[in-house]
PDB file of C-alpha atoms in Angstrom:
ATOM      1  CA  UNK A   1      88.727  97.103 129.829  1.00 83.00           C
ATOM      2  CA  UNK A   2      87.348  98.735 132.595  1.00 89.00           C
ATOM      3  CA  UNK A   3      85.020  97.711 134.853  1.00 92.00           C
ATOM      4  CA  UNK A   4      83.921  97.877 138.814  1.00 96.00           C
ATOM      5  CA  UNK A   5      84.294  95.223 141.484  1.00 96.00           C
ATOM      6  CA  UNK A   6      83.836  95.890 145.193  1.00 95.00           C
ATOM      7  CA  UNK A   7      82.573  99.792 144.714  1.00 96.00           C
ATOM      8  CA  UNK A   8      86.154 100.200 143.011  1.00 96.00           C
ATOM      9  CA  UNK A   9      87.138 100.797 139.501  1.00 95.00           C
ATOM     10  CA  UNK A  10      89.259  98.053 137.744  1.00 95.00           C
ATOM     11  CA  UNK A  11      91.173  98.162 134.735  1.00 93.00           C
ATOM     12  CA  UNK A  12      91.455  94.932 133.219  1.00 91.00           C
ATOM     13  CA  UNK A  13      90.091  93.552 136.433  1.00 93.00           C
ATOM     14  CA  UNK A  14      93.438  95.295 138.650  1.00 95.00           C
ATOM     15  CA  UNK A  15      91.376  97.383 141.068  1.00 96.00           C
ATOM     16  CA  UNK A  16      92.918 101.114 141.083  1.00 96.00           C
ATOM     17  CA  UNK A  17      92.821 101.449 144.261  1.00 97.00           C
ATOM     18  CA  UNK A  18      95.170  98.952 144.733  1.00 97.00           C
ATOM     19  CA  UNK A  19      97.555 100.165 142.007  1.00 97.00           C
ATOM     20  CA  UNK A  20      97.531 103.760 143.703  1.00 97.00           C
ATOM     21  CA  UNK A  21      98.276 102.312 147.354  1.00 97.00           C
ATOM     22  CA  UNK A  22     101.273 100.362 145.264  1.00 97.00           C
ATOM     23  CA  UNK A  23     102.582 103.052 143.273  1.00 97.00           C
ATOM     24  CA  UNK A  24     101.399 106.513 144.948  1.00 97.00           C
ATOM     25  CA  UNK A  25      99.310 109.029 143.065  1.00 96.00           C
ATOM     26  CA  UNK A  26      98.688 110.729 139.800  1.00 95.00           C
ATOM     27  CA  UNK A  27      98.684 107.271 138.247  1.00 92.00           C
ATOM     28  CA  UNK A  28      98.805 106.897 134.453  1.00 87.00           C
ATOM     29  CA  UNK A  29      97.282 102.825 133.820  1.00 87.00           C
ATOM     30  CA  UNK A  30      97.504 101.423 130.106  1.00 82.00           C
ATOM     31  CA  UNK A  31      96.859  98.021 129.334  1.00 83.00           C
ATOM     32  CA  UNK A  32      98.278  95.958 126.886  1.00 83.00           C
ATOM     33  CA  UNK A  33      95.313  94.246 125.598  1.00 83.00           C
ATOM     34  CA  UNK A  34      94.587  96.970 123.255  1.00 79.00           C
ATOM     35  CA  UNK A  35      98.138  98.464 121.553  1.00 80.00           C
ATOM     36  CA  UNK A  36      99.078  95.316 120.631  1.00 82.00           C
ATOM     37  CA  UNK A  37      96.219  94.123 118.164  1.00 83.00           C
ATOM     38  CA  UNK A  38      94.681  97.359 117.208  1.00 81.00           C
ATOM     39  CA  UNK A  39      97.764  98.474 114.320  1.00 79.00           C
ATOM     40  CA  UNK A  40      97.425  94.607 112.808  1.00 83.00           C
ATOM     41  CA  UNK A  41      94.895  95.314 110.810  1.00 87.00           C
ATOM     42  CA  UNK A  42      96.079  98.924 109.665  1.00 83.00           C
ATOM     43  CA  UNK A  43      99.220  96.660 108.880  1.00 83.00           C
ATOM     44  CA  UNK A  44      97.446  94.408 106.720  1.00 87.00           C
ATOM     45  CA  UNK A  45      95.240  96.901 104.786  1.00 90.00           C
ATOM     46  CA  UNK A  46      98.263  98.876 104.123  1.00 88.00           C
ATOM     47  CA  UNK A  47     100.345  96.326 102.829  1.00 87.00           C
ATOM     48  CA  UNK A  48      97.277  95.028 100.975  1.00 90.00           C
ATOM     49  CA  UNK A  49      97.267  98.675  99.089  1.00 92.00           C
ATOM     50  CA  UNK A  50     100.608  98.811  98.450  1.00 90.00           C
ATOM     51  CA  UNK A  51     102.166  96.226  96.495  1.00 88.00           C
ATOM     52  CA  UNK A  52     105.025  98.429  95.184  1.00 91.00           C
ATOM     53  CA  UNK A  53     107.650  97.343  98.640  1.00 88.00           C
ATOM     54  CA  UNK A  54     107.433  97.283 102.103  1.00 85.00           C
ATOM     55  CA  UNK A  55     105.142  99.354 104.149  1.00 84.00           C
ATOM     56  CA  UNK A  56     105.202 100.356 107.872  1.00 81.00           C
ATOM     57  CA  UNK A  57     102.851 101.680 110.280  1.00 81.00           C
ATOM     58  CA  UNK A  58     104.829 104.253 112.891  1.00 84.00           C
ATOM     59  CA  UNK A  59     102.916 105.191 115.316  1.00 85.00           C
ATOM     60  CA  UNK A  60     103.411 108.803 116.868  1.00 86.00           C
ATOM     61  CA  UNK A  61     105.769 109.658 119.584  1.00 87.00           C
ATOM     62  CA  UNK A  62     103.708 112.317 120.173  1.00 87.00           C
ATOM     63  CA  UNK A  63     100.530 110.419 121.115  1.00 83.00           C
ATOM     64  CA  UNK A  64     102.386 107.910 122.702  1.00 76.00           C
ATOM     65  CA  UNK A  65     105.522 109.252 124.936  1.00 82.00           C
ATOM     66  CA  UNK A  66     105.455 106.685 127.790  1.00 86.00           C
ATOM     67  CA  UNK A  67     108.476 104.563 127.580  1.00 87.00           C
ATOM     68  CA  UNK A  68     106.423 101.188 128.825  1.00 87.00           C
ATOM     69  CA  UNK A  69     103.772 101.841 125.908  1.00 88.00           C
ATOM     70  CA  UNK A  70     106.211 102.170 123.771  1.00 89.00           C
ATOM     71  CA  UNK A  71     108.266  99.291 124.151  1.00 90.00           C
ATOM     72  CA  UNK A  72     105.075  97.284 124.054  1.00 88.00           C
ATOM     73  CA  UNK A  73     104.542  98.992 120.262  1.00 87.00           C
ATOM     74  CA  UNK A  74     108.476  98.092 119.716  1.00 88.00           C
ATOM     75  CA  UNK A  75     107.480  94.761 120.481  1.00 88.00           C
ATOM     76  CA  UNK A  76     105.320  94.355 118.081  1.00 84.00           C
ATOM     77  CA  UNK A  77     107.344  95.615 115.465  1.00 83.00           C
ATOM     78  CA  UNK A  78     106.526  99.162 114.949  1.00 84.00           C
ATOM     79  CA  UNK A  79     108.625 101.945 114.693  1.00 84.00           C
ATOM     80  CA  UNK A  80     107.485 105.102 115.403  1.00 88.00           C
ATOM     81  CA  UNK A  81     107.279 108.714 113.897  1.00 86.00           C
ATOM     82  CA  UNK A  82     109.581 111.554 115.754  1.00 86.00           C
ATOM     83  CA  UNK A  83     110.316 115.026 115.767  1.00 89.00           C
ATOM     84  CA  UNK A  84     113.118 116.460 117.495  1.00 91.00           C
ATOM     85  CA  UNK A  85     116.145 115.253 120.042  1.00 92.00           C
ATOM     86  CA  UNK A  86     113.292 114.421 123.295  1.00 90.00           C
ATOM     87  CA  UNK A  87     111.113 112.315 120.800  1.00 90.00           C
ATOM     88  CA  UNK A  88     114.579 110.611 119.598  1.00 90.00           C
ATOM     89  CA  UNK A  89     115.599 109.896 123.316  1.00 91.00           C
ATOM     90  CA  UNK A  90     112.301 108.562 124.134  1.00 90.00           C
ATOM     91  CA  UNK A  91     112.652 106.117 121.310  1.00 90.00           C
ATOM     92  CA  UNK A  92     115.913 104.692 121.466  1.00 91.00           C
ATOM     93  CA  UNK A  93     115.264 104.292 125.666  1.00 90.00           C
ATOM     94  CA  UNK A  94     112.362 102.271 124.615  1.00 89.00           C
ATOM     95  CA  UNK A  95     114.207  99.881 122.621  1.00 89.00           C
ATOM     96  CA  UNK A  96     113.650 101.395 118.923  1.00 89.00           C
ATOM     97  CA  UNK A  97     116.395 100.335 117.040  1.00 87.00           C
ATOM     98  CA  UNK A  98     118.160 103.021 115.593  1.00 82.00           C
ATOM     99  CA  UNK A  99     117.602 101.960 112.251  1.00 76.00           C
ATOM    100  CA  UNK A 100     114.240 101.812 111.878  1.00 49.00           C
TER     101      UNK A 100
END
């Protein structure tokens, strides 16, 4: 969530400013809060609709090619939906098993 505090913005109440003195400038900030729970219920209305076997959600590598964002997605058991050998490499560095 974002928000202000002190004249500065926050993300999840971490004031940017902050973050850019710690990790230098362009800064891309994510937060966890909302990949996590936002595919459970696309989970649950797909597997509702489909009764036939198992269904998966994989989200795309193309909307999401930052490795930490996608290890959080790995984490929560999705795989993901790739095109080409830079898509691959992003996945498998992120922890996607190679199976899925």
């Amino acid at each position: 969530m974002l928000g202000v505090a002190g004249g500065h913005l926050t993300v999840e109440e971490v004031d940017t400013v902050a973050l850019a003195r710690e990790f230098g400038t362009p800064l891309y900030v994510v937060s966890e809060r909302h990949p996590r729970p936002n595919p459970r219920p696309w989970r649950a209305a797909v597997a509702g609709a489909w009764p036939h076997s198992e269904t998966r959600v994989l989200p795309s590598l193309k909307a999401n090619t930052s490795p930490a964002l996608r290890r959080v997605l790995t984490s929560e058991g999705r795989g993901c939906d790739g095109f080409g050998a830079g898509e691959l490499e992003i996945a498998l560095r992120s922890g996607v098993p190679s199976a899925a």
